[in-house]
Every structure is written in structure tokens, then in C-alpha cells.
Amino acid sequence: MGSRMKKIILILPVIFFTHFHLFGLTQWMQVSLRNFTTNAEHDIDIITGDIPQAETIDTASKAGIYWQHEISGNLYKNITFTVENDLFVSDLSHEFKNSYFFNDARFKLYYRNESQYLKIQYANRTYNPAATKFLNIPGVEHSTQQQMVHNTALHYKGNHGRFNISLYGNLRNLDYEYLTIEENDLYESESAWDNDIYSYAELSYKITDIWKTFISGYYKNDLNSLDEFDDSNPGIGLEFDNRFDFFNALKTKVVYYNNNFDSINDKKDHYFLTEARYTKRFGNSLSGFVTYINRSCYDEDQSQIFRISNMLRVHAKYSYLMHNMKDSFILAGVKYNPENEGNLIFGEVSQYLFKDIYLTAGAKYAGDLFGTCSAKCEYFMTPLRSIWLNNKFTDFNNKPAQNIISLGTTLIF
Amino acid sequence: MKRRLVYMILLGILLYLGCEKLSNPEYNIDANACNSCGECIQICPMDAIEFGPDGKAVIDQTKCNQCGKCITICPKDAIH
Ligand code: SF4
Ligand code: SF4
């Protein structure tokens, strides 16, 4: 990515904000200072930099900043926009991240009327090479450092009587550097691009108010002509979606996909997805949901059905106090996901203390993966402005534990 | 309605008990649970995750090597 391109990307929002008459502007901003500590006993080496070099990272605490900003508003009556920007900057550390300095910017333009929706999006993720690791990404050269990712996407949804149509296309460009070994084992980095197109189309027909059937097609094309990473799967499905009353709603979906990809297990050619989500309210205080997702496939050669994954999630929340539009609550849930070792149990309590101060504490235990506990104390200066202190400790099963303390502010204006 | 949900869960239990598990797992993201934080994108060593049509993270199965790092880091437990 040349520096000229970077300048154009930086200048675009300035042109946008100075040349259009914008109204109904809302801004949301969250900034936090963070401190990362680990109980790792050994230093680690991380290879980063324009000229790749290994840096030894000790186990002492590391500092960082995370800044998220979102501006949304109207351009014309039916046209709205959102500009989102997330900046993450941190010392190189033992934290599990590909990059310790990146900026993620997304510009979205929406058009809506009674029967149509159109979203045009450009998103750009820029990595600072000095703080970005080298990865081994399939389909691109080994030891690859992400420089910049561009996503240019378009999403259209239209309603024509009983028919609904949804069209989506995304051109994703990854600008990366890869390593070549020169004489005397010195590393040289070269620039390259990896380009992918993701597209999706769905045509659905409303049989009744609660039943619909649909056909869909997903197509991914790796433009760097590695057919191995292409993917297409036409699908056909049936959906039931009924909000019975204020207290009960059920949505279920069964879809069959015919997968055509070289890089994935042949057994998945005939692929079935079943989803169900039941939402229940008991009065105004107690609510919850049950979600179940099953993925299975049928192998023609063995004439056998295989299960890919099952996920059952049960979630209940009891709200008992409302203060300044924010509730105090107790929340508990379980997730059962044996195939991915993703079983877990979690709970959270949020309590209004006094003088606009809230305390939230949570714990999560995923036996096969990790255990985590967190606590957050938040003071609301006004209902839309707060400062907070957050602490999150995670004990991973196969890696050293980590603790992140964040001091931040959230502002809406 | 509740009967339908019970049937679905029974069907799942039947599939679970009656079918052999595929040797390598597959990771997917529950769009209802995902809050679009992007943490999984920042940890995936295969560059296999990107935001999809509704701004929710989606895994490109052709790139994923089933390392399982994303499931460990997701704050909303949306990955399964
Ligand atoms: S980490 Fe979880 S919640 Fe965040 S974008 Fe990924 S899937 Fe969604
Ligand atoms: S399992 Fe590993 S490779 Fe696959 S999406 Fe998650 S982090 Fe990426």
C-alpha cells in the first residue's frame, strides 16, 4: 500500500464531512487506557517490523489504548450514514493478538424506503508493521504480515409482494508482505495482494405470514486463481418465524446446502443446518431464550449421516431495578457445544449502588478452554456520559493466564 | 409452538446420539450472539474471519484450520 493511497483514505472522510449537508448527527465514543499483565514465566520472541526482526517480550505489565468512535446521521430523507473507527495501540505483549497497533475504519451509506434497503460500505483495516506479527495464511506465501485490508461491499434487500430478495457482494483485498530468505539467511520482505470476492444471493417466498421458503447461493472466488480456495454452495430452506404474543416468539430454520469446495472434507458435500430460537418473557422482569443449532452432513460414499456440531444455549435474565434507563439484573446461562469443546456456564450481576454508580461482576467457566471473571465499576455523570474501571482475569487451560485492567469513558452526544 | 421446539431439540439429540462425529471440527458464528467486536479477527492466524452482510463476523471455511483460537477469545461466546 503506497503512502499516496493511505493519504487518499485519510482525506475521504474530510471531503465527506465538509461537502455534504448532514443532519441528525449522533456520536458515540469510548476510550480506554489498558494495562495487560500475564503470569507467563518466560519471555517470548515476536517477529515484527518493516525489516523483520525478532523482539524479546518480557513478562512485565504492558500499556495500551483502545479508542472507538462512531458518527451517524442523515444525508437526505432516506439516506443515512455511519462512520466507525476503532484504534488499538499497545506495547508488544504476551496478549493473544496478531497486531498490537491497528486502525479499523468503516464507512457505511444506507438507503431505505418501505420496500427496499441498500447498504454500500467501504472498510479499511490498517496495521502498523512495527507492531504486527508474521502469520502463515493459507493461499498466500509463508510468513505473511498483514498491512492493510480493504472491504468494499454492497448489500441490497427488496420486498416485492410475497417475494423477498437479498443480494450481497464483497471485494476483499489483503495487502501483505511476505518473507524471502536471502543470502547469509537474511530476510527480505516483498509486497503482494490477496484478493477474494464473496457473494451471496437469496430469494424467498412467503407462503403464509409465518412460513417462508427460500433458495440461496453463496459463492467465493479467490481471485489469485487458487481454485483450491474457491467455494460455492447453493441452498434451499424453510423458515418458521412467529411472534405469538408479547411473551413468546419462535423462529426455526432448516436449510440444505450443496457444498462445492476442494479445500474442505468431501463428506460435507450434502450439508444440513437446523436452527431454532425460542424467546420467552415472564412479565416485565424475567426473560430468556433457548437457541439450538445443529450442523450435520450426509456422506454419499458411506451412506451415513455425520454430525458436525451441536450448540444449545440457554439464557435467562432477571431485571429488578430501573434507574436512569439502566437496569440492575442477574443473568445466567449455559452453552452446550461438545464437538468444539465449547461447553460453558456463565453468570453476571449488575447492581445500582448509589449516586449513579453501578457495579457489574461476571464469571464464566469453559472447562475445556478457560475460566474468566470480570468486574466493572461505572459512574454515570449524566445518563449519556460515564467513566468506568474494568478488570478481566482469564485463566486459559493451555496458555498462561492474563489480566486486563481498563480505565475508560463512554460518551454519547 | 413449544411442541415444535421440543421436536427440534429431540431431533438434535437423535442426531447427536445416532450419528458419528466428523473427525475434524468446524467453527461457525452465531449471528444472534455476535456483537461485532472484531476480537476474533484480531486473533485468527489464518485471516479467515471477516464481517459479513449484517456486520456480524463470518468464518471463511476454506481458510480456517480449526485451531480454535477464536472460540477461546470471543467475549459473547458466539463461536461454536
Ligand atoms: S469475537 Fe465473538 S462477538 Fe466479537 S466479532 Fe468475533 S464472533 Fe462476534
Ligand atoms: S478456528 Fe482458528 S483458523 Fe479457524 S476461524 Fe477460528 S481462529 Fe481462525
Short mmCIF file of C-alpha atoms and ligand atoms in Angstrom, two decimals:
data_model
loop_
_atom_site.label_atom_id
_atom_site.label_comp_id
_atom_site.label_asym_id
_atom_site.label_seq_id
_atom_site.Cartn_x
_atom_site.Cartn_y
_atom_site.Cartn_z
CA MET A 1 0.00 0.00 0.00
CA GLY A 2 1.58 3.21 -1.13
CA SER A 3 1.60 6.25 1.11
CA ARG A 4 -0.49 8.06 -1.58
CA MET A 5 -3.32 5.56 -1.13
CA LYS A 6 -3.13 5.99 2.64
CA LYS A 7 -3.44 9.78 2.23
CA ILE A 8 -6.49 9.40 -0.06
CA ILE A 9 -8.15 7.14 2.52
CA LEU A 10 -7.49 9.70 5.27
CA ILE A 11 -8.74 12.63 3.17
CA LEU A 12 -12.04 10.95 2.08
CA PRO A 13 -13.89 11.49 5.39
CA VAL A 14 -12.79 15.16 5.45
CA ILE A 15 -14.28 15.70 1.95
CA PHE A 16 -17.44 13.90 3.04
CA PHE A 17 -17.99 15.99 6.18
CA THR A 18 -17.23 19.33 4.51
CA HIS A 19 -19.17 18.84 1.23
CA PHE A 20 -22.48 17.40 2.37
CA HIS A 21 -25.24 18.93 4.42
CA LEU A 22 -25.52 16.48 7.30
CA PHE A 23 -28.28 16.43 9.88
CA GLY A 24 -29.44 14.33 12.84
CA LEU A 25 -25.84 13.67 13.85
CA THR A 26 -25.19 11.31 16.79
CA GLN A 27 -21.80 10.38 18.12
CA TRP A 28 -20.75 7.52 20.37
CA MET A 29 -17.23 7.38 21.71
CA GLN A 30 -15.42 5.05 24.06
CA VAL A 31 -11.78 5.49 25.04
CA SER A 32 -9.90 3.35 27.50
CA LEU A 33 -6.40 3.03 28.84
CA ARG A 34 -5.49 -0.57 29.47
CA ASN A 35 -2.89 -2.43 31.43
CA PHE A 36 -2.04 -6.01 30.49
CA THR A 37 -0.32 -8.46 32.84
CA THR A 38 0.42 -12.14 32.47
CA ASN A 39 1.64 -14.89 34.78
CA ALA A 40 3.83 -16.31 31.97
CA GLU A 41 7.19 -17.38 33.34
CA HIS A 42 9.23 -16.97 30.18
CA ASP A 43 9.93 -14.15 27.75
CA ILE A 44 8.72 -14.73 24.18
CA ASP A 45 10.07 -13.66 20.80
CA ILE A 46 7.75 -11.87 18.36
CA ILE A 47 8.82 -11.17 14.77
CA THR A 48 7.52 -7.80 13.59
CA GLY A 49 8.74 -4.73 11.73
CA ASP A 50 9.27 -3.37 8.22
CA ILE A 51 12.57 -5.15 8.24
CA PRO A 52 11.57 -8.32 10.06
CA GLN A 53 13.28 -8.82 13.35
CA ALA A 54 12.59 -10.78 16.50
CA GLU A 55 11.86 -8.80 19.59
CA THR A 56 12.00 -10.33 23.03
CA ILE A 57 8.91 -9.56 25.08
CA ASP A 58 9.33 -9.83 28.82
CA THR A 59 6.61 -10.72 31.29
CA ALA A 60 6.31 -7.24 32.86
CA SER A 61 2.98 -5.38 32.57
CA LYS A 62 2.23 -3.57 29.28
CA ALA A 63 0.15 -0.50 28.50
CA GLY A 64 -2.26 0.24 25.67
CA ILE A 65 -5.12 2.40 24.50
CA TYR A 66 -8.36 1.46 22.74
CA TRP A 67 -10.42 4.21 21.11
CA GLN A 68 -13.76 3.54 19.41
CA HIS A 69 -15.72 6.31 17.73
CA GLU A 70 -18.96 6.17 15.77
CA ILE A 71 -20.75 9.01 14.00
CA SER A 72 -24.12 8.50 12.39
CA GLY A 73 -26.60 10.85 10.77
CA ASN A 74 -28.69 11.68 7.72
CA LEU A 75 -27.58 12.87 4.31
CA TYR A 76 -31.05 13.11 2.75
CA LYS A 77 -34.50 11.94 3.85
CA ASN A 78 -33.93 8.26 3.06
CA ILE A 79 -30.16 8.22 3.15
CA THR A 80 -28.27 7.70 6.39
CA PHE A 81 -24.61 7.09 7.05
CA THR A 82 -22.35 5.68 9.74
CA VAL A 83 -18.62 6.25 10.15
CA GLU A 84 -16.95 3.93 12.63
CA ASN A 85 -13.34 3.97 13.70
CA ASP A 86 -11.54 1.67 16.15
CA LEU A 87 -7.92 2.37 17.06
CA PHE A 88 -5.92 -0.09 19.13
CA VAL A 89 -2.38 0.75 20.24
CA SER A 90 -0.42 -1.28 22.75
CA ASP A 91 3.07 -2.29 23.77
CA LEU A 92 4.07 -5.64 22.28
CA SER A 93 2.94 -8.15 24.89
CA HIS A 94 2.00 -11.75 25.66
CA GLU A 95 -1.62 -10.93 24.76
CA PHE A 96 -3.03 -13.19 22.02
CA LYS A 97 -3.27 -10.76 19.14
CA ASN A 98 -1.97 -10.64 15.59
CA SER A 99 -1.24 -6.94 15.85
CA TYR A 100 -0.67 -4.51 18.69
CA PHE A 101 -1.30 -1.39 16.58
CA PHE A 102 -4.15 -1.26 14.07
CA ASN A 103 -6.90 1.06 12.96
CA ASP A 104 -10.24 -0.26 11.72
CA ALA A 105 -12.35 2.30 9.83
CA ARG A 106 -15.78 1.61 8.29
CA PHE A 107 -17.86 3.95 6.22
CA LYS A 108 -21.45 2.85 5.57
CA LEU A 109 -24.12 4.53 3.50
CA TYR A 110 -27.73 3.30 3.76
CA TYR A 111 -30.76 3.90 1.60
CA ARG A 112 -34.12 2.74 2.97
CA ASN A 113 -37.71 3.02 1.86
CA GLU A 114 -40.82 0.89 2.63
CA SER A 115 -39.75 -1.98 0.43
CA GLN A 116 -36.04 -1.58 -0.21
CA TYR A 117 -32.77 -1.42 1.66
CA LEU A 118 -29.36 -0.72 0.21
CA LYS A 119 -26.07 -0.57 2.06
CA ILE A 120 -22.80 0.48 0.47
CA GLN A 121 -19.75 0.01 2.63
CA TYR A 122 -16.07 0.63 2.45
CA ALA A 123 -14.00 -0.69 5.35
CA ASN A 124 -10.31 -0.37 5.85
CA ARG A 125 -8.12 -2.05 8.45
CA THR A 126 -4.58 -0.68 8.63
CA TYR A 127 -1.85 -2.45 10.55
CA ASN A 128 1.33 -0.84 11.78
CA PRO A 129 4.11 -3.22 10.63
CA ALA A 130 6.27 -2.31 13.63
CA ALA A 131 3.68 -3.97 15.89
CA THR A 132 2.26 -6.68 13.59
CA LYS A 133 3.23 -10.34 13.72
CA PHE A 134 4.04 -12.54 10.74
CA LEU A 135 1.44 -15.28 10.14
CA ASN A 136 1.13 -18.37 7.97
CA ILE A 137 -2.01 -17.67 5.97
CA PRO A 138 -3.23 -20.39 3.56
CA GLY A 139 -3.22 -19.44 -0.09
CA VAL A 140 -0.55 -16.80 0.31
CA GLU A 141 3.20 -17.01 0.73
CA HIS A 142 4.54 -18.17 4.09
CA SER A 143 5.40 -15.77 6.90
CA THR A 144 2.98 -13.10 5.90
CA GLN A 145 2.45 -9.75 7.56
CA GLN A 146 -0.93 -8.06 7.08
CA GLN A 147 -0.50 -4.44 6.02
CA MET A 148 -3.99 -3.33 5.10
CA VAL A 149 -7.38 -4.95 4.41
CA HIS A 150 -9.96 -3.28 2.16
CA ASN A 151 -13.58 -4.45 2.10
CA THR A 152 -15.84 -2.85 -0.48
CA ALA A 153 -19.32 -4.25 -0.04
CA LEU A 154 -22.84 -3.80 -1.31
CA HIS A 155 -25.96 -5.27 0.26
CA TYR A 156 -29.45 -4.96 -1.23
CA LYS A 157 -32.74 -6.24 0.19
CA GLY A 158 -36.00 -5.79 -1.66
CA ASN A 159 -39.56 -6.76 -0.92
CA HIS A 160 -41.89 -7.43 -3.88
CA GLY A 161 -45.21 -8.77 -2.64
CA ARG A 162 -44.66 -12.27 -1.32
CA PHE A 163 -41.12 -12.34 -2.70
CA ASN A 164 -38.04 -11.01 -0.91
CA ILE A 165 -34.64 -10.74 -2.46
CA SER A 166 -31.28 -10.23 -0.80
CA LEU A 167 -28.04 -9.65 -2.72
CA TYR A 168 -24.60 -9.20 -1.21
CA GLY A 169 -21.15 -8.75 -2.70
CA ASN A 170 -17.83 -8.00 -1.03
CA LEU A 171 -14.48 -7.45 -2.70
CA ARG A 172 -11.80 -8.08 -0.08
CA ASN A 173 -8.21 -7.10 -0.75
CA LEU A 174 -5.46 -8.04 1.65
CA ASP A 175 -2.25 -6.10 1.16
CA TYR A 176 0.56 -8.08 2.77
CA GLU A 177 4.31 -8.51 2.95
CA TYR A 178 5.96 -11.88 2.88
CA LEU A 179 9.45 -13.04 3.73
CA THR A 180 12.02 -14.46 1.39
CA ILE A 181 15.32 -15.75 2.67
CA GLU A 182 18.31 -14.12 1.01
CA GLU A 183 22.00 -14.96 1.17
CA ASN A 184 23.50 -15.43 4.64
CA ASP A 185 20.00 -16.22 5.93
CA LEU A 186 18.99 -12.55 5.87
CA TYR A 187 15.30 -11.91 5.46
CA GLU A 188 13.85 -9.72 2.72
CA SER A 189 10.19 -8.78 2.63
CA GLU A 190 8.17 -8.43 -0.58
CA SER A 191 4.74 -6.89 -1.12
CA ALA A 192 1.76 -8.73 -2.59
CA TRP A 193 -2.03 -8.77 -2.68
CA ASP A 194 -4.57 -11.47 -1.93
CA ASN A 195 -7.98 -10.70 -3.47
CA ASP A 196 -11.23 -12.51 -2.74
CA ILE A 197 -14.80 -11.96 -3.83
CA TYR A 198 -17.60 -13.07 -1.52
CA SER A 199 -21.14 -13.02 -2.88
CA TYR A 200 -24.49 -14.18 -1.62
CA ALA A 201 -28.00 -14.13 -3.09
CA GLU A 202 -31.27 -15.25 -1.54
CA LEU A 203 -34.76 -15.35 -2.99
CA SER A 204 -37.52 -16.11 -0.53
CA TYR A 205 -41.25 -16.67 -0.91
CA LYS A 206 -43.72 -16.03 1.92
CA ILE A 207 -46.09 -18.99 1.94
CA THR A 208 -48.06 -17.54 4.88
CA ASP A 209 -47.31 -14.81 7.41
CA ILE A 210 -45.19 -17.21 9.43
CA TRP A 211 -43.81 -19.69 6.89
CA LYS A 212 -41.36 -18.89 4.16
CA THR A 213 -39.26 -20.91 1.80
CA PHE A 214 -36.06 -19.75 0.14
CA ILE A 215 -33.29 -20.61 -2.24
CA SER A 216 -29.85 -19.15 -1.78
CA GLY A 217 -26.43 -19.18 -3.35
CA TYR A 218 -23.06 -18.38 -1.79
CA TYR A 219 -20.01 -18.02 -3.98
CA LYS A 220 -16.46 -17.23 -3.01
CA ASN A 221 -13.83 -16.69 -5.63
CA ASP A 222 -10.15 -16.46 -4.78
CA LEU A 223 -9.01 -14.05 -7.49
CA ASN A 224 -5.41 -15.13 -7.09
CA SER A 225 -6.64 -18.13 -9.10
CA LEU A 226 -6.07 -20.73 -6.45
CA ASP A 227 -9.19 -22.83 -7.20
CA GLU A 228 -8.47 -24.74 -4.05
CA PHE A 229 -9.81 -21.80 -2.05
CA ASP A 230 -12.95 -21.21 -4.12
CA ASP A 231 -16.24 -22.16 -2.56
CA SER A 232 -19.82 -22.30 -3.75
CA ASN A 233 -22.89 -23.64 -2.04
CA PRO A 234 -26.43 -23.32 -3.32
CA GLY A 235 -29.02 -23.89 -0.62
CA ILE A 236 -32.73 -24.45 -0.17
CA GLY A 237 -34.60 -23.95 3.06
CA LEU A 238 -37.77 -23.50 5.05
CA GLU A 239 -38.27 -20.95 7.83
CA PHE A 240 -40.91 -20.53 10.52
CA ASP A 241 -40.99 -17.18 12.30
CA ASN A 242 -43.84 -16.37 14.67
CA ARG A 243 -44.18 -13.82 17.43
CA PHE A 244 -47.19 -15.38 19.18
CA ASP A 245 -47.65 -12.54 21.63
CA PHE A 246 -45.55 -10.16 23.70
CA PHE A 247 -44.30 -13.08 25.80
CA ASN A 248 -43.48 -15.82 23.27
CA ALA A 249 -41.64 -15.97 19.94
CA LEU A 250 -40.23 -18.86 17.98
CA LYS A 251 -38.01 -18.85 14.91
CA THR A 252 -36.84 -22.07 13.28
CA LYS A 253 -34.99 -22.76 10.06
CA VAL A 254 -33.93 -25.88 8.18
CA VAL A 255 -31.54 -25.49 5.24
CA TYR A 256 -29.85 -27.91 2.87
CA TYR A 257 -26.61 -26.78 1.20
CA ASN A 258 -24.82 -28.48 -1.61
CA ASN A 259 -21.19 -27.65 -0.91
CA ASN A 260 -18.64 -27.45 -3.69
CA PHE A 261 -15.17 -26.78 -2.38
CA ASP A 262 -11.89 -28.55 -2.78
CA SER A 263 -10.23 -27.50 0.43
CA ILE A 264 -12.82 -28.98 2.76
CA ASN A 265 -13.76 -32.52 3.74
CA ASP A 266 -15.73 -34.26 0.91
CA LYS A 267 -18.12 -35.63 3.50
CA LYS A 268 -19.62 -32.15 3.81
CA ASP A 269 -20.95 -32.02 0.23
CA HIS A 270 -24.51 -32.54 1.48
CA TYR A 271 -24.81 -30.20 4.43
CA PHE A 272 -27.81 -29.61 6.72
CA LEU A 273 -28.29 -26.66 9.04
CA THR A 274 -31.11 -26.64 11.62
CA GLU A 275 -31.69 -23.63 13.85
CA ALA A 276 -34.33 -22.89 16.49
CA ARG A 277 -34.63 -19.90 18.79
CA TYR A 278 -37.39 -19.59 21.35
CA THR A 279 -37.71 -16.32 23.27
CA LYS A 280 -39.84 -16.13 26.41
CA ARG A 281 -40.80 -13.30 28.76
CA PHE A 282 -42.42 -13.81 32.16
CA GLY A 283 -43.90 -10.42 32.98
CA ASN A 284 -41.61 -7.43 32.70
CA SER A 285 -38.72 -8.67 34.82
CA LEU A 286 -37.81 -12.17 33.76
CA SER A 287 -36.86 -13.05 30.19
CA GLY A 288 -34.76 -15.61 28.43
CA PHE A 289 -34.16 -17.63 25.32
CA VAL A 290 -33.15 -21.07 24.13
CA THR A 291 -31.12 -21.40 20.95
CA TYR A 292 -30.32 -24.66 19.28
CA ILE A 293 -28.13 -25.04 16.18
CA ASN A 294 -27.32 -28.35 14.56
CA ARG A 295 -24.99 -28.89 11.62
CA SER A 296 -24.85 -32.31 10.01
CA CYS A 297 -23.79 -33.77 6.69
CA TYR A 298 -24.58 -36.79 4.60
CA ASP A 299 -21.75 -38.76 3.05
CA GLU A 300 -22.89 -40.46 -0.17
CA ASP A 301 -19.95 -42.88 -0.33
CA GLN A 302 -20.61 -44.30 3.12
CA SER A 303 -24.39 -43.63 3.04
CA GLN A 304 -24.03 -42.18 6.52
CA ILE A 305 -25.02 -39.01 8.36
CA PHE A 306 -22.25 -37.31 10.34
CA ARG A 307 -22.74 -34.67 12.97
CA ILE A 308 -20.56 -31.61 12.57
CA SER A 309 -21.63 -29.59 15.58
CA ASN A 310 -24.45 -29.06 18.04
CA MET A 311 -24.91 -25.89 20.02
CA LEU A 312 -27.57 -25.46 22.69
CA ARG A 313 -27.64 -22.17 24.59
CA VAL A 314 -29.99 -21.31 27.43
CA HIS A 315 -30.01 -17.79 28.76
CA ALA A 316 -32.12 -16.16 31.50
CA LYS A 317 -32.13 -12.58 32.78
CA TYR A 318 -33.94 -11.13 35.76
CA SER A 319 -34.12 -7.32 35.90
CA TYR A 320 -35.19 -5.96 39.25
CA LEU A 321 -34.46 -2.25 39.36
CA MET A 322 -34.56 0.56 36.83
CA HIS A 323 -32.53 3.69 37.48
CA ASN A 324 -31.89 6.33 34.81
CA MET A 325 -32.95 3.97 32.00
CA LYS A 326 -30.40 1.37 33.09
CA ASP A 327 -31.45 -1.83 34.79
CA SER A 328 -29.92 -3.84 37.59
CA PHE A 329 -30.05 -7.50 36.72
CA ILE A 330 -28.93 -11.06 37.31
CA LEU A 331 -28.12 -13.07 34.23
CA ALA A 332 -27.16 -16.73 33.93
CA GLY A 333 -26.66 -19.13 31.06
CA VAL A 334 -25.15 -22.32 29.74
CA LYS A 335 -23.81 -23.25 26.36
CA TYR A 336 -23.53 -26.89 25.35
CA ASN A 337 -21.25 -27.41 22.36
CA PRO A 338 -19.43 -30.74 22.77
CA GLU A 339 -17.96 -31.07 19.26
CA ASN A 340 -15.96 -27.84 19.59
CA GLU A 341 -15.14 -28.32 23.29
CA GLY A 342 -17.18 -25.16 23.75
CA ASN A 343 -19.30 -26.14 26.78
CA LEU A 344 -19.54 -23.30 29.25
CA ILE A 345 -21.53 -21.82 32.08
CA PHE A 346 -21.70 -18.12 32.88
CA GLY A 347 -23.33 -15.62 35.17
CA GLU A 348 -23.42 -11.85 35.57
CA VAL A 349 -24.80 -9.42 38.14
CA SER A 350 -25.24 -5.70 37.56
CA GLN A 351 -26.27 -3.64 40.58
CA TYR A 352 -27.02 0.05 41.02
CA LEU A 353 -25.08 1.08 44.13
CA PHE A 354 -25.67 4.77 44.91
CA LYS A 355 -25.17 8.24 43.37
CA ASP A 356 -25.28 6.92 39.76
CA ILE A 357 -22.63 4.28 40.36
CA TYR A 358 -23.15 0.75 39.02
CA LEU A 359 -21.19 -2.38 39.73
CA THR A 360 -21.17 -5.30 37.29
CA ALA A 361 -19.47 -8.62 38.03
CA GLY A 362 -19.36 -11.72 35.88
CA ALA A 363 -17.79 -15.17 35.75
CA LYS A 364 -17.54 -17.74 33.02
CA TYR A 365 -16.19 -21.28 33.10
CA ALA A 366 -15.47 -23.27 29.96
CA GLY A 367 -13.95 -26.47 31.36
CA ASP A 368 -12.01 -27.42 28.21
CA LEU A 369 -10.79 -23.93 27.35
CA PHE A 370 -10.68 -21.28 30.09
CA GLY A 371 -12.18 -19.69 33.17
CA THR A 372 -12.67 -15.97 33.43
CA CYS A 373 -14.00 -13.41 35.92
CA SER A 374 -14.57 -9.70 35.48
CA ALA A 375 -15.74 -6.68 37.44
CA LYS A 376 -16.69 -3.21 36.26
CA CYS A 377 -17.49 -0.11 38.27
CA GLU A 378 -19.18 2.64 36.24
CA TYR A 379 -20.11 6.17 37.28
CA PHE A 380 -22.69 7.99 35.14
CA MET A 381 -22.07 11.74 35.16
CA THR A 382 -25.22 12.05 33.04
CA PRO A 383 -27.31 9.21 31.53
CA LEU A 384 -25.18 9.52 28.38
CA ARG A 385 -21.71 10.04 29.87
CA SER A 386 -19.85 7.70 32.13
CA ILE A 387 -16.40 6.78 33.37
CA TRP A 388 -15.55 3.24 34.33
CA LEU A 389 -12.92 0.90 35.65
CA ASN A 390 -12.94 -2.65 34.37
CA ASN A 391 -10.89 -5.69 35.33
CA LYS A 392 -10.92 -9.01 33.45
CA PHE A 393 -8.91 -12.02 34.50
CA THR A 394 -8.71 -15.08 32.23
CA ASP A 395 -7.09 -18.37 33.12
CA PHE A 396 -6.51 -20.32 29.89
CA ASN A 397 -6.15 -24.09 30.03
CA ASN A 398 -3.18 -24.32 27.69
CA LYS A 399 -1.62 -20.88 27.98
CA PRO A 400 -0.55 -18.50 30.74
CA ALA A 401 -3.29 -16.52 32.48
CA GLN A 402 -3.80 -12.84 31.70
CA ASN A 403 -5.33 -9.83 33.40
CA ILE A 404 -6.51 -6.64 31.70
CA ILE A 405 -7.42 -3.53 33.68
CA SER A 406 -9.09 -0.75 31.67
CA LEU A 407 -9.93 2.77 32.74
CA GLY A 408 -12.30 4.33 30.25
CA THR A 409 -15.04 6.72 29.40
CA THR A 410 -18.16 6.29 27.25
CA LEU A 411 -19.78 9.37 25.73
CA ILE A 412 -22.89 9.80 23.59
CA PHE A 413 -23.52 13.26 22.13
CA MET B 1 -45.23 -23.89 19.46
CA LYS B 2 -43.41 -25.25 22.47
CA ARG B 3 -44.03 -28.67 20.96
CA ARG B 4 -42.14 -27.62 17.80
CA LEU B 5 -39.16 -26.52 19.87
CA VAL B 6 -39.20 -29.78 21.82
CA TYR B 7 -39.31 -31.72 18.50
CA MET B 8 -36.32 -29.75 17.22
CA ILE B 9 -34.33 -30.47 20.37
CA LEU B 10 -35.33 -34.15 20.25
CA LEU B 11 -34.25 -34.28 16.61
CA GLY B 12 -30.93 -32.75 17.65
CA ILE B 13 -30.50 -35.27 20.46
CA LEU B 14 -31.26 -38.09 17.99
CA LEU B 15 -28.73 -36.71 15.53
CA TYR B 16 -26.26 -36.33 18.38
CA LEU B 17 -26.70 -39.84 19.69
CA GLY B 18 -27.24 -41.62 16.40
CA CYS B 19 -24.57 -40.02 14.22
CA GLU B 20 -20.87 -40.34 14.25
CA LYS B 21 -18.93 -37.14 14.84
CA LEU B 22 -16.96 -35.83 11.87
CA SER B 23 -13.23 -36.22 12.52
CA ASN B 24 -12.30 -32.53 12.20
CA PRO B 25 -14.47 -29.87 13.83
CA GLU B 26 -15.96 -26.87 12.07
CA TYR B 27 -16.27 -23.46 13.68
CA ASN B 28 -19.18 -21.13 12.93
CA ILE B 29 -20.51 -17.90 14.38
CA ASP B 30 -24.00 -17.44 15.81
CA ALA B 31 -25.01 -14.06 14.35
CA ASN B 32 -27.62 -13.61 17.10
CA ALA B 33 -24.91 -13.67 19.77
CA CYS B 34 -22.11 -11.80 17.93
CA ASN B 35 -21.69 -8.13 18.93
CA SER B 36 -19.29 -7.32 16.06
CA CYS B 37 -16.38 -6.54 18.42
CA GLY B 38 -13.81 -7.95 15.98
CA GLU B 39 -11.69 -9.70 18.65
CA CYS B 40 -11.81 -12.95 16.67
CA ILE B 41 -10.49 -11.18 13.55
CA GLN B 42 -7.53 -9.96 15.56
CA ILE B 43 -6.60 -13.41 16.82
CA CYS B 44 -7.24 -15.63 13.77
CA PRO B 45 -3.86 -16.81 12.46
CA MET B 46 -5.36 -17.72 9.07
CA ASP B 47 -7.00 -14.38 8.24
CA ALA B 48 -10.19 -16.46 7.95
CA ILE B 49 -12.69 -14.13 9.68
CA GLU B 50 -14.33 -11.01 8.27
CA PHE B 51 -17.52 -9.06 8.88
CA GLY B 52 -20.38 -10.29 6.69
CA PRO B 53 -23.57 -8.75 5.24
CA ASP B 54 -25.14 -7.71 8.57
CA GLY B 55 -21.90 -6.57 10.17
CA LYS B 56 -21.51 -9.85 12.08
CA ALA B 57 -18.31 -11.88 11.92
CA VAL B 58 -18.27 -14.81 9.46
CA ILE B 59 -15.68 -17.58 9.09
CA ASP B 60 -14.33 -18.42 5.63
CA GLN B 61 -14.24 -22.23 5.92
CA THR B 62 -11.75 -22.52 3.06
CA LYS B 63 -9.13 -20.66 5.11
CA CYS B 64 -9.92 -21.90 8.63
CA ASN B 65 -7.54 -24.54 10.01
CA GLN B 66 -9.75 -25.29 13.04
CA CYS B 67 -7.15 -24.05 15.53
CA GLY B 68 -9.94 -22.99 17.92
CA LYS B 69 -8.30 -19.71 19.00
CA CYS B 70 -11.38 -17.66 18.15
CA ILE B 71 -13.70 -19.70 20.39
CA THR B 72 -11.39 -19.03 23.33
CA ILE B 73 -11.36 -15.26 22.89
CA CYS B 74 -14.96 -14.42 21.86
CA PRO B 75 -16.48 -12.31 24.68
CA LYS B 76 -20.05 -13.23 23.65
CA ASP B 77 -19.41 -16.98 23.25
CA ALA B 78 -20.87 -16.68 19.78
CA ILE B 79 -18.47 -19.16 18.18
CA HIS B 80 -19.34 -22.84 18.16
S1 SF4 C 1 -15.20 -12.16 18.91
FE1 SF4 C 1 -17.29 -13.01 19.02
S2 SF4 C 1 -18.62 -11.25 19.35
FE2 SF4 C 1 -16.65 -10.44 18.65
S3 SF4 C 1 -16.89 -10.26 16.38
FE3 SF4 C 1 -15.99 -12.28 16.80
S4 SF4 C 1 -17.75 -13.66 16.93
FE4 SF4 C 1 -18.55 -11.60 17.14
S1 SF4 C 2 -10.61 -21.80 14.30
FE1 SF4 C 2 -8.63 -20.73 14.11
S2 SF4 C 2 -8.31 -20.54 11.89
FE2 SF4 C 2 -10.48 -21.03 12.19
S3 SF4 C 2 -11.50 -19.07 12.26
FE3 SF4 C 2 -11.06 -19.61 14.39
S4 SF4 C 2 -9.07 -18.65 14.81
FE4 SF4 C 2 -9.33 -18.66 12.58
#
